[in-house]
């Protein structure tokens, strides 16, 4: 389910000069994210209305960069990819939306995208690809992950992630083989980095909130104190087990690859030795030596970071479930 | 509504009632045709019309706002989601130079007795003394785009910021009645004229003498705020930005949330307990309906012995601990594997 990288290149081509600086700083250019209350509400609403079926909703974040913090001032949702909409033009949708928003003075700078997640399992190849292309085009872009299930339990769960510079390097080179990864010394902890989020509201919105609070009743907001968390626990555990299984398979594959590689090395050695022997025999008999054949029966199945992703998923889901459980414990 | 008395200006005799009705129409009706009096106009009459018009229009509007508070409403109940209001306020803040108000389309769903407003977008428009120009092309385009994301939302009305309903509003309302049957008009007072942000909804209805002079009246509707559960939680989080001076707020930790929720429940319990004590000591009259609620409350507590409850809780906690332990084990394993591979 790969999302907006393609339209992004076209829209960003003209804006690249104006958006980020030309040089790529080594430390993260974004220290903090400031989100408008409106964006939070919109994301919540989008998932609530459209996300019940397919579990993942996506959208675009708009805003601007102010010194070392990223301000997100508006957002718009992206329609779902349905089968009967094969030639639905994403680019056109985005362009039209941004053009219209420009008319009403809404910031039309693309600064990232958001995605909802299901029980914390959002780390996937698609996310990596999309975020990479976003970050490649715009230095400061982030992906906001919204967890509706955890939010429904009482506390807004919104996290912002960026790819670390190291991972950016690797993705740029597209060298996902084990040797490449070993060289770069990537561990799963340094793939994504989390950026702290701060919510900001203008004065007028504060007045609105005051009004809302006066009018709303003291409703039942006690989801937090719900003791029966076994349902969520089961689901999280199930997902964790699935990820561990995937991980297992991947490791198995890697092991077979290593074994095959070493076997092949042995075979090569044996072949070379036999060659040598034959050559000496032939020489002793006075015949021309056999030509050295090209020993390029090397097959090297590149182990791509699906391995890395599985790692990260496992780590991620683990973390999520730990946090989740830790909270329910209280 | 009662017709306001005009005792300051002395309109020509014999035309009093007619003029009064005319002026009240004028206060609500936009089209310039109505504004021309049928009798031949001298300059003087125009002046008096002007004064009369503004006087009665302001009087009318005062009455309307007063009646809004007490009048029974005939029409659907309007349920608004907070995201719509936040959007409106935001587009007001971003309005062009010189524009006094912002208008836009409301999207949502209708049902027999209520209208639920779930989304909106602003539409650029120009407004001057005499005329109003709304970019309808833009409105149509935006609606198409929005439909792609949420196909179930339809245009159900429009909104405007500001306190009054002006003559231009009627024109715009007419345009929207072509898009939607019986559109809702929402006003959000962002100028905070009465120290509050008044959020009102109206629906238009015909009035006047049929066949002769007809006009349009906006009848108010009740406005309710509805939230999805997650929205409620989001709004609660946003409420906290009111407290901080820089209007910012970080996302809170889980423990803090649980603590605050427990605190709230405790507060509510103390309130209820103090109320009961007051009744018992005779300070407050006992109220039967409240008493019934209390009975409900007490009966909701499940009937289990303390040991059973404790054992249930403990087994729950044990489950959690075990899963936590396993998860930590997995994490350690993964980290180890990582290091081994890199070797």
XYZ file of C-alpha atoms in Angstrom:
673
model
C 0.000 0.000 0.000
C 2.537 2.504 -1.105
C 1.380 6.042 -0.869
C 2.293 9.436 -2.070
C 5.948 9.384 -3.006
C 5.224 9.779 -6.690
C 3.097 12.876 -6.674
C 5.470 14.264 -4.148
C 8.368 14.445 -6.547
C 6.354 16.412 -8.992
C 4.970 18.838 -6.510
C 8.205 19.241 -4.698
C 10.375 19.760 -7.735
C 9.579 23.410 -7.877
C 9.572 23.894 -4.192
C 12.783 22.235 -3.289
C 14.738 25.416 -3.439
C 12.387 27.307 -1.271
C 11.641 24.632 1.251
C 14.713 23.209 2.878
C 18.264 24.346 2.589
C 20.437 22.673 0.025
C 22.868 21.060 2.441
C 21.831 18.060 4.444
C 22.751 18.566 8.084
C 24.036 15.601 9.957
C 21.980 16.126 13.063
C 18.260 16.123 12.800
C 16.921 19.424 11.603
C 13.707 18.970 13.506
C 13.797 19.032 17.261
C 10.152 19.404 17.974
C 6.806 19.257 16.314
C 4.058 21.707 16.993
C 0.616 20.587 16.014
C -2.512 22.667 15.874
C -5.490 21.322 17.717
C -7.408 21.343 14.470
C -5.071 18.784 12.929
C -5.537 16.434 15.846
C -9.294 16.636 15.558
C -9.195 16.103 11.833
C -7.043 13.019 12.093
C -9.308 11.568 14.747
C -12.349 12.256 12.652
C -10.849 10.773 9.528
C -10.099 7.502 11.185
C -13.425 7.381 12.923
C -15.398 7.830 9.774
C -13.433 6.062 7.149
C -11.113 3.727 8.886
C -13.296 1.111 10.404
C -12.955 -1.252 7.538
C -9.494 -1.198 6.137
C -7.686 -0.316 9.313
C -5.286 2.130 7.807
C -6.111 5.652 6.784
C -3.616 8.082 5.430
C -3.429 11.738 4.779
C -1.169 14.633 4.115
C 0.137 17.142 6.618
C 0.538 20.788 5.751
C 2.448 23.398 7.595
C 5.732 25.174 7.736
C 9.151 24.979 9.250
C 10.048 27.510 11.883
C 13.675 27.409 12.949
C 14.160 23.982 14.406
C 10.599 23.004 14.928
C 8.036 21.854 12.466
C 4.621 23.436 12.678
C 1.744 21.470 11.353
C -1.232 23.694 10.761
C -3.589 21.707 8.637
C -4.094 18.376 7.005
C -6.306 16.670 4.503
C -7.179 13.040 4.160
C -6.352 10.785 1.292
C -9.041 8.606 -0.157
C -8.760 4.871 0.180
C -7.410 2.840 -2.648
C -10.308 0.835 -3.927
C -10.141 -1.787 -6.586
C -12.599 -0.107 -8.879
C -10.627 3.093 -8.862
C -7.586 1.825 -10.610
C -6.735 4.957 -12.476
C -7.595 7.246 -9.658
C -5.181 10.035 -10.037
C -3.467 10.661 -6.752
C -1.333 13.385 -8.144
C -4.269 15.268 -9.463
C -6.165 14.954 -6.222
C -3.275 16.295 -4.264
C -2.576 19.128 -6.654
C -6.174 20.219 -6.726
C -6.523 20.061 -3.009
C -3.417 22.108 -2.420
C -4.394 24.654 -5.003
C -7.809 25.082 -3.457
C -6.379 25.371 0.005
C -4.036 28.028 -1.191
C -7.030 30.142 -2.154
C -8.273 30.180 1.368
C -4.912 31.016 2.804
C -4.200 27.665 4.297
C -0.524 26.734 4.341
C 0.031 24.574 1.362
C 3.480 23.320 2.088
C 3.739 19.610 2.331
C 5.516 18.718 5.503
C 4.699 15.120 6.041
C 1.980 12.571 6.192
C -0.002 10.702 8.750
C -1.147 7.165 9.072
C -3.309 5.307 11.481
C -2.168 2.065 12.921
C -3.708 -1.073 14.273
C -2.350 -2.113 17.625
C 0.993 -0.588 16.926
C 1.984 -2.590 13.868
C 2.899 0.154 11.497
C 6.502 -0.503 10.698
C 6.581 -1.950 7.234
C 8.415 -1.677 3.987
C 5.764 0.621 2.587
C 6.169 3.043 5.442
C 9.904 2.995 5.038
C 9.681 3.707 1.339
C 7.165 6.484 1.661
C 8.971 8.186 4.476
C 12.227 7.883 2.634
C 10.911 9.627 -0.440
C 9.293 12.310 1.672
C 12.416 12.909 3.640
C 14.504 12.879 0.544
C 12.449 15.616 -0.995
C 11.805 17.622 2.145
C 14.408 17.494 4.815
C 12.102 17.986 7.741
C 9.184 15.769 6.947
C 7.746 13.448 9.514
C 5.217 10.698 9.667
C 2.579 10.944 12.346
C 1.295 7.690 13.631
C -2.097 7.770 15.240
C -3.262 4.825 17.267
C -7.038 4.966 17.553
C -7.441 1.954 19.757
C -5.135 3.224 22.398
C -6.738 6.627 22.133
C -10.145 5.154 22.696
C -8.814 3.778 25.911
C -8.286 7.211 27.249
C -5.168 8.975 26.154
C -4.374 10.423 22.786
C -1.713 8.337 21.157
C 0.041 10.322 18.488
C 3.700 9.853 17.678
C 5.970 11.465 15.155
C 8.792 9.572 13.513
C 11.591 10.347 11.152
C 14.255 8.180 9.594
C 17.707 8.561 11.044
C 20.376 9.944 8.742
C 22.138 6.598 8.745
C 19.097 4.862 7.424
C 18.686 7.543 4.825
C 22.171 6.810 3.563
C 21.438 3.152 3.242
C 18.169 3.685 1.479
C 19.829 6.022 -0.914
C 22.358 3.435 -1.906
C 19.720 0.754 -2.044
C 22.229 -1.690 -0.783
C 20.176 -3.962 1.379
C 22.395 -6.976 1.319
C 23.762 -8.278 4.598
C 27.240 -7.023 3.816
C 25.975 -3.547 3.197
C 24.034 -3.492 6.415
C 26.965 -4.866 8.332
C 29.140 -2.132 6.990
C 26.747 0.515 8.117
C 26.345 -1.072 11.520
C 22.655 -0.529 11.638
C 20.797 -1.867 14.566
C 17.069 -1.707 14.838
C 17.192 0.935 17.514
C 18.605 3.517 15.198
C 16.245 3.180 12.323
C 13.533 5.538 13.415
C 13.714 8.384 15.771
C 10.841 9.854 17.624
C 10.289 13.573 17.711
C 8.457 15.125 20.660
C 5.084 16.629 19.935
C 3.545 19.715 21.385
C -0.002 20.820 20.807
C -0.668 24.454 20.314
C -3.918 26.344 20.027
C -4.643 29.899 19.144
C -6.525 32.152 21.531
C -9.717 31.963 19.560
C -9.658 28.218 19.640
C -9.200 28.407 23.353
C -12.341 30.461 23.593
C -14.131 27.868 21.541
C -12.887 25.145 23.820
C -14.129 27.045 26.816
C -17.525 27.303 25.217
C -17.569 23.622 24.432
C -16.644 22.698 27.921
C -19.419 24.765 29.407
C -21.971 23.205 27.160
C -20.911 19.619 27.468
C -22.041 17.553 30.383
C -19.831 15.723 32.803
C -19.840 12.719 30.607
C -18.504 9.304 31.277
C -14.861 9.478 30.459
C -13.805 6.517 32.442
C -12.346 4.328 29.778
C -9.027 4.810 31.442
C -10.135 2.990 34.533
C -11.391 -0.016 32.689
C -9.921 -3.098 34.277
C -10.848 -5.552 31.572
C -8.044 -5.160 29.135
C -7.809 -8.812 28.196
C -9.257 -8.233 24.762
C -6.525 -5.839 23.773
C -3.960 -7.948 25.475
C -4.926 -10.936 23.386
C -4.785 -9.018 20.180
C -1.444 -7.473 20.940
C -0.036 -10.787 21.912
C -1.332 -12.361 18.741
C 0.370 -9.714 16.662
C 3.561 -10.149 18.614
C 3.511 -13.871 17.977
C 2.931 -13.312 14.280
C 5.879 -11.006 14.103
C 8.068 -13.425 15.982
C 7.082 -16.138 13.536
C 7.998 -13.910 10.631
C 11.256 -13.153 12.290
C 11.900 -16.825 12.750
C 11.342 -17.539 9.110
C 13.625 -14.758 8.089
C 16.372 -15.949 10.346
C 15.933 -19.433 9.001
C 16.312 -18.115 5.501
C 19.403 -16.221 6.435
C 20.914 -19.297 8.022
C 20.296 -21.394 4.945
C 21.830 -18.682 2.854
C 24.930 -18.653 5.054
C 25.188 -22.404 4.871
C 24.772 -22.400 1.121
C 27.376 -19.748 0.802
C 29.920 -21.685 2.787
C 29.094 -24.880 0.909
C 29.607 -23.059 -2.308
C 32.930 -21.749 -1.133
C 33.967 -25.307 -0.398
C 32.848 -26.463 -3.780
C 34.758 -23.682 -5.410
C 37.860 -24.663 -3.523
C 37.481 -28.262 -4.491
C 36.960 -27.351 -8.075
C 40.020 -25.178 -8.102
C 42.080 -27.923 -6.520
C 40.916 -30.442 -9.075
C 41.704 -27.987 -11.771
C 45.210 -27.606 -10.414
C 45.697 -31.316 -10.231
C 44.458 -31.843 -13.744
C 46.625 -29.076 -15.012
C 49.731 -30.554 -13.435
C 48.785 -33.947 -14.839
C 48.306 -32.504 -18.265
C 51.529 -30.641 -18.067
C 53.278 -33.782 -17.155
C 51.684 -35.382 -20.180
C 52.522 -32.423 -22.358
C 49.007 -31.221 -23.162
C 47.910 -27.633 -23.003
C 46.291 -26.761 -19.751
C 42.588 -26.340 -19.620
C 41.468 -22.789 -19.579
C 40.430 -21.384 -16.332
C 36.721 -21.359 -16.384
C 34.902 -18.474 -15.153
C 33.879 -19.295 -11.683
C 30.924 -17.099 -11.526
C 28.429 -19.534 -10.365
C 28.075 -17.278 -7.494
C 24.553 -16.712 -6.472
C 24.089 -14.262 -3.789
C 20.501 -13.920 -2.685
C 20.469 -10.490 -1.184
C 18.810 -10.471 2.161
C 16.887 -7.253 2.138
C 15.762 -5.333 5.182
C 12.543 -7.152 5.362
C 14.804 -8.729 7.804
C 15.487 -5.417 9.324
C 11.839 -4.566 9.224
C 10.845 -7.699 10.964
C 13.334 -6.853 13.593
C 11.908 -3.469 13.970
C 8.369 -4.678 13.976
C 9.152 -7.151 16.653
C 10.931 -4.556 18.676
C 8.166 -2.097 18.097
C 5.322 -4.350 18.947
C 7.174 -5.466 21.980
C 7.635 -1.933 23.121
C 4.059 -1.096 22.430
C 2.732 -4.047 24.265
C 4.999 -3.405 27.161
C 3.853 0.147 27.437
C 0.280 -0.836 26.979
C 0.436 -3.470 29.580
C 2.382 -1.325 31.916
C -0.400 1.169 31.810
C -3.162 -1.292 32.323
C -1.305 -2.538 35.286
C -2.136 0.630 37.109
C -42.888 37.916 17.363
C -44.174 41.290 18.372
C -43.827 44.136 15.972
C -41.570 46.836 17.348
C -43.062 50.218 17.950
C -41.649 53.071 15.998
C -42.232 56.159 17.979
C -39.172 58.075 16.999
C -39.743 58.682 13.370
C -43.080 59.693 12.021
C -43.701 57.958 8.789
C -46.466 59.232 6.612
C -49.770 58.308 8.114
C -51.641 55.467 6.585
C -48.473 53.740 5.572
C -47.417 52.860 9.083
C -48.298 49.230 9.224
C -47.290 48.567 5.692
C -43.969 50.246 6.191
C -43.322 48.391 9.366
C -43.848 45.090 7.730
C -41.789 46.238 4.796
C -38.920 47.294 6.974
C -38.901 44.047 8.826
C -38.794 42.273 5.540
C -35.973 44.443 4.442
C -34.012 43.559 7.472
C -34.023 39.988 6.288
C -34.481 40.053 2.597
C -31.625 40.767 0.311
C -32.806 41.444 -3.153
C -32.756 45.074 -4.025
C -36.088 44.898 -5.697
C -37.766 44.749 -2.336
C -35.888 47.695 -1.035
C -37.538 50.096 -3.426
C -40.774 51.318 -1.986
C -43.660 51.058 -4.386
C -44.780 54.594 -3.780
C -42.771 57.177 -5.564
C -39.785 58.081 -3.545
C -38.652 61.523 -2.710
C -35.261 61.957 -1.202
C -36.827 62.522 2.139
C -38.648 59.285 2.059
C -35.486 57.428 1.236
C -33.859 58.893 4.255
C -36.630 58.003 6.526
C -36.670 54.559 5.034
C -32.995 54.233 5.770
C -33.362 55.189 9.385
C -36.446 53.164 9.802
C -34.838 50.195 8.211
C -31.771 50.250 10.367
C -33.800 50.825 13.488
C -36.212 48.032 12.912
C -33.570 45.741 11.622
C -31.539 46.202 14.730
C -34.620 45.841 16.865
C -35.589 42.765 14.987
C -32.230 41.234 15.401
C -32.216 41.949 19.075
C -35.537 40.241 19.374
C -34.347 37.351 17.328
C -31.340 36.813 19.523
C -33.447 37.102 22.614
C -35.956 34.671 21.268
C -33.228 32.270 20.339
C -32.768 31.579 23.966
C -36.337 30.806 24.764
C -38.153 29.869 21.624
C -39.237 26.364 20.983
C -37.641 25.131 17.852
C -39.354 23.643 14.920
C -36.978 21.812 12.787
C -34.193 19.372 12.992
C -31.710 19.336 15.813
C -28.274 20.299 14.673
C -25.473 18.161 15.987
C -22.054 19.607 15.484
C -18.727 17.950 15.834
C -15.982 20.056 17.358
C -13.755 19.546 14.347
C -16.146 21.668 12.314
C -16.013 24.532 14.774
C -12.247 24.383 14.992
C -12.090 24.485 11.212
C -14.349 27.513 11.070
C -12.320 29.378 13.649
C -9.140 28.511 11.828
C -10.414 29.778 8.495
C -11.583 32.944 10.192
C -8.091 33.501 11.489
C -6.697 33.069 8.024
C -9.092 35.366 6.262
C -7.944 37.828 3.675
C -7.177 41.397 4.528
C -10.283 43.470 4.747
C -12.745 40.659 4.905
C -14.975 40.915 7.898
C -16.328 37.471 7.744
C -15.725 34.085 6.232
C -18.227 31.746 4.720
C -18.049 28.131 3.772
C -19.930 24.943 3.141
C -21.028 22.462 5.739
C -20.930 18.772 5.014
C -22.564 16.030 6.926
C -25.435 13.638 7.069
C -29.104 14.168 7.615
C -31.626 12.015 9.256
C -35.292 12.452 10.033
C -35.009 14.643 13.048
C -31.476 15.759 13.109
C -28.677 16.970 11.013
C -25.163 15.951 11.862
C -22.433 18.270 10.715
C -19.151 16.468 10.412
C -16.997 18.456 8.052
C -16.671 21.834 6.439
C -14.481 23.841 4.134
C -14.263 27.551 3.558
C -15.157 29.183 0.278
C -13.572 32.413 -0.840
C -16.019 35.230 -1.281
C -16.111 38.972 -1.626
C -18.583 41.052 0.153
C -19.231 44.719 -0.159
C -22.080 47.044 0.612
C -24.096 46.211 -2.418
C -23.133 42.867 -3.613
C -21.802 39.539 -2.775
C -19.673 37.289 -4.918
C -19.105 33.697 -3.959
C -16.726 31.458 -5.799
C -19.157 28.694 -6.618
C -16.781 26.867 -8.896
C -14.406 26.503 -6.003
C -17.158 25.243 -3.759
C -18.134 22.601 -6.275
C -14.558 21.475 -6.763
C -13.870 21.176 -3.088
C -17.036 19.230 -2.590
C -15.991 16.773 -5.282
C -12.616 16.324 -3.660
C -14.131 15.786 -0.280
C -16.570 13.309 -1.666
C -13.719 11.147 -2.815
C -12.578 10.698 0.723
C -15.911 10.368 2.457
C -18.615 9.497 -0.007
C -21.343 9.563 2.600
C -21.077 13.266 3.333
C -23.417 15.624 1.550
C -23.792 19.376 1.548
C -26.213 20.211 4.282
C -25.790 23.925 4.582
C -23.322 26.697 5.039
C -21.694 28.719 7.742
C -20.692 32.311 8.277
C -18.697 33.943 11.014
C -20.125 36.996 12.617
C -22.975 37.931 14.834
C -25.737 38.977 12.512
C -27.583 37.609 9.623
C -27.173 40.139 6.896
C -29.018 40.632 3.693
C -26.269 38.981 1.773
C -26.787 35.892 3.850
C -30.138 35.402 2.270
C -28.680 35.418 -1.211
C -26.066 32.921 -0.225
C -28.687 30.854 1.471
C -30.669 30.780 -1.705
C -27.690 29.454 -3.580
C -27.248 26.730 -1.044
C -30.877 25.758 -1.209
C -30.170 24.746 -4.736
C -27.469 22.399 -3.544
C -29.243 20.866 -0.622
C -32.845 20.545 0.441
C -33.524 22.854 3.330
C -30.029 23.956 4.120
C -28.844 24.877 7.567
C -27.179 28.175 8.195
C -24.683 28.248 11.010
C -23.272 31.389 12.530
C -20.238 31.442 14.711
C -19.548 34.672 16.450
C -15.824 34.976 16.234
C -15.828 38.625 17.132
C -17.058 37.594 20.557
C -19.610 40.302 20.767
C -21.195 39.097 23.905
C -18.033 37.751 25.473
C -18.910 34.325 24.265
C -18.633 32.551 21.021
C -22.240 32.164 20.089
C -22.833 29.275 17.842
C -26.232 29.329 16.300
C -27.981 27.440 13.598
C -30.889 28.542 11.491
C -33.116 27.159 8.869
C -34.989 29.370 6.498
C -38.693 29.501 6.128
C -40.988 31.536 4.000
C -42.952 34.316 5.511
C -45.006 37.229 4.475
C -48.076 37.756 2.463
C -48.228 35.120 -0.229
C -48.567 36.490 -3.682
C -47.483 39.951 -2.710
C -44.426 40.511 -0.677
C -42.756 37.395 0.487
C -39.652 37.214 2.500
C -37.460 34.782 4.201
C -37.086 34.294 7.889
C -34.414 32.413 9.628
C -35.766 30.274 12.395
C -33.329 29.137 14.994
C -32.613 25.529 15.796
C -31.134 23.820 18.798
C -27.489 23.117 18.554
C -25.903 20.175 20.261
C -22.330 19.107 20.341
C -21.681 15.496 19.643
C -18.398 13.740 19.896
C -17.064 10.435 18.931
C -15.337 8.851 21.904
C -11.916 9.454 20.522
C -12.895 12.998 19.671
C -13.883 13.598 23.232
C -10.522 12.479 24.398
C -8.828 14.655 21.821
C -10.845 17.672 22.871
C -10.021 17.033 26.471
C -6.361 17.056 25.671
C -6.771 20.289 23.784
C -8.550 21.841 26.757
C -5.330 21.693 28.628
C -3.716 24.204 26.352
C -5.913 26.802 27.937
C -4.032 26.502 31.148
C -0.533 27.039 29.891
C 0.600 30.585 29.158
C 2.327 29.746 25.925
C -0.746 27.878 24.812
C 1.213 24.733 24.279
C 0.951 21.370 25.813
C 2.815 18.166 25.429
C 1.163 14.799 25.293
C 0.856 13.406 28.750
C 2.152 10.173 30.111
C -0.188 7.319 30.768
C 0.267 7.357 34.490
C -0.764 10.974 34.727
C -3.893 10.244 32.760
C -4.921 7.419 34.981
C -4.254 9.539 38.039
C -6.417 12.365 36.757
C -9.242 10.008 35.826
C -9.156 8.460 39.279
C -9.147 11.916 40.806
C -12.231 12.853 38.843
C -14.119 9.806 39.985
C -13.148 10.557 43.538
C -14.413 14.117 43.216
C -17.703 12.914 41.874
C -18.062 10.455 44.704
C -17.421 13.114 47.328
C -20.010 15.373 45.721
C -22.590 12.638 45.799
C -21.745 11.728 49.370
C -22.006 15.289 50.604
C -25.353 15.619 48.878
C -26.608 12.504 50.621
C -25.421 13.731 53.973
C -27.219 16.993 53.415
C -30.404 15.155 52.736
C -30.000 12.939 55.752
C -29.446 15.864 58.014
C -32.441 17.541 56.531
C -30.720 20.489 54.917
C -31.868 19.656 51.426
C -35.167 18.275 50.265
C -34.971 14.729 49.065
C -35.603 14.357 45.396
C -37.097 11.089 44.241
C -35.519 10.979 40.830
C -32.080 11.559 42.255
C -32.833 8.866 44.767
C -33.612 6.452 41.974
C -30.338 7.230 40.274
C -28.553 6.553 43.524
C -30.257 3.208 43.808
C -29.088 2.401 40.286
C -25.582 3.366 41.207
C -25.488 1.179 44.243
C -26.990 -1.757 42.412
C -24.413 -1.517 39.653
C -21.645 -2.597 41.944
C -21.336 -6.302 41.222
C -22.046 -8.700 44.010
C -18.850 -10.548 44.571
C -17.015 -11.219 47.735
C -13.806 -9.453 48.469
C -11.700 -12.582 48.101
C -13.134 -13.382 44.700
C -12.508 -9.898 43.485
C -8.987 -9.981 44.798
C -8.228 -13.283 43.140
C -9.623 -12.038 39.825
C -7.550 -8.918 39.982
C -4.465 -10.853 40.896
C -4.835 -13.329 38.078
C -5.275 -10.439 35.679
C -2.119 -8.849 36.937
C -0.297 -12.129 36.689
C -1.270 -12.436 33.054
C 0.030 -8.995 32.356
C 3.260 -9.661 34.169
C 3.830 -12.856 32.263
C 3.271 -11.201 28.932
C 5.556 -8.371 29.917
C 8.224 -10.845 30.866
C 7.897 -12.731 27.604
C 8.011 -9.527 25.635
C 11.162 -8.446 27.406
C 12.678 -11.828 26.717
C 11.893 -11.495 23.033
C 13.412 -8.074 22.976
C 16.618 -9.299 24.578
C 16.756 -12.176 22.124
C 16.382 -9.879 19.165
C 19.071 -7.551 20.396
C 21.414 -10.461 20.901
C 20.702 -11.801 17.460
C 21.421 -8.421 16.005
C 24.817 -8.253 17.601
C 25.701 -11.778 16.553
C 24.880 -11.096 12.948
C 26.923 -7.972 12.799
C 29.955 -9.751 14.215
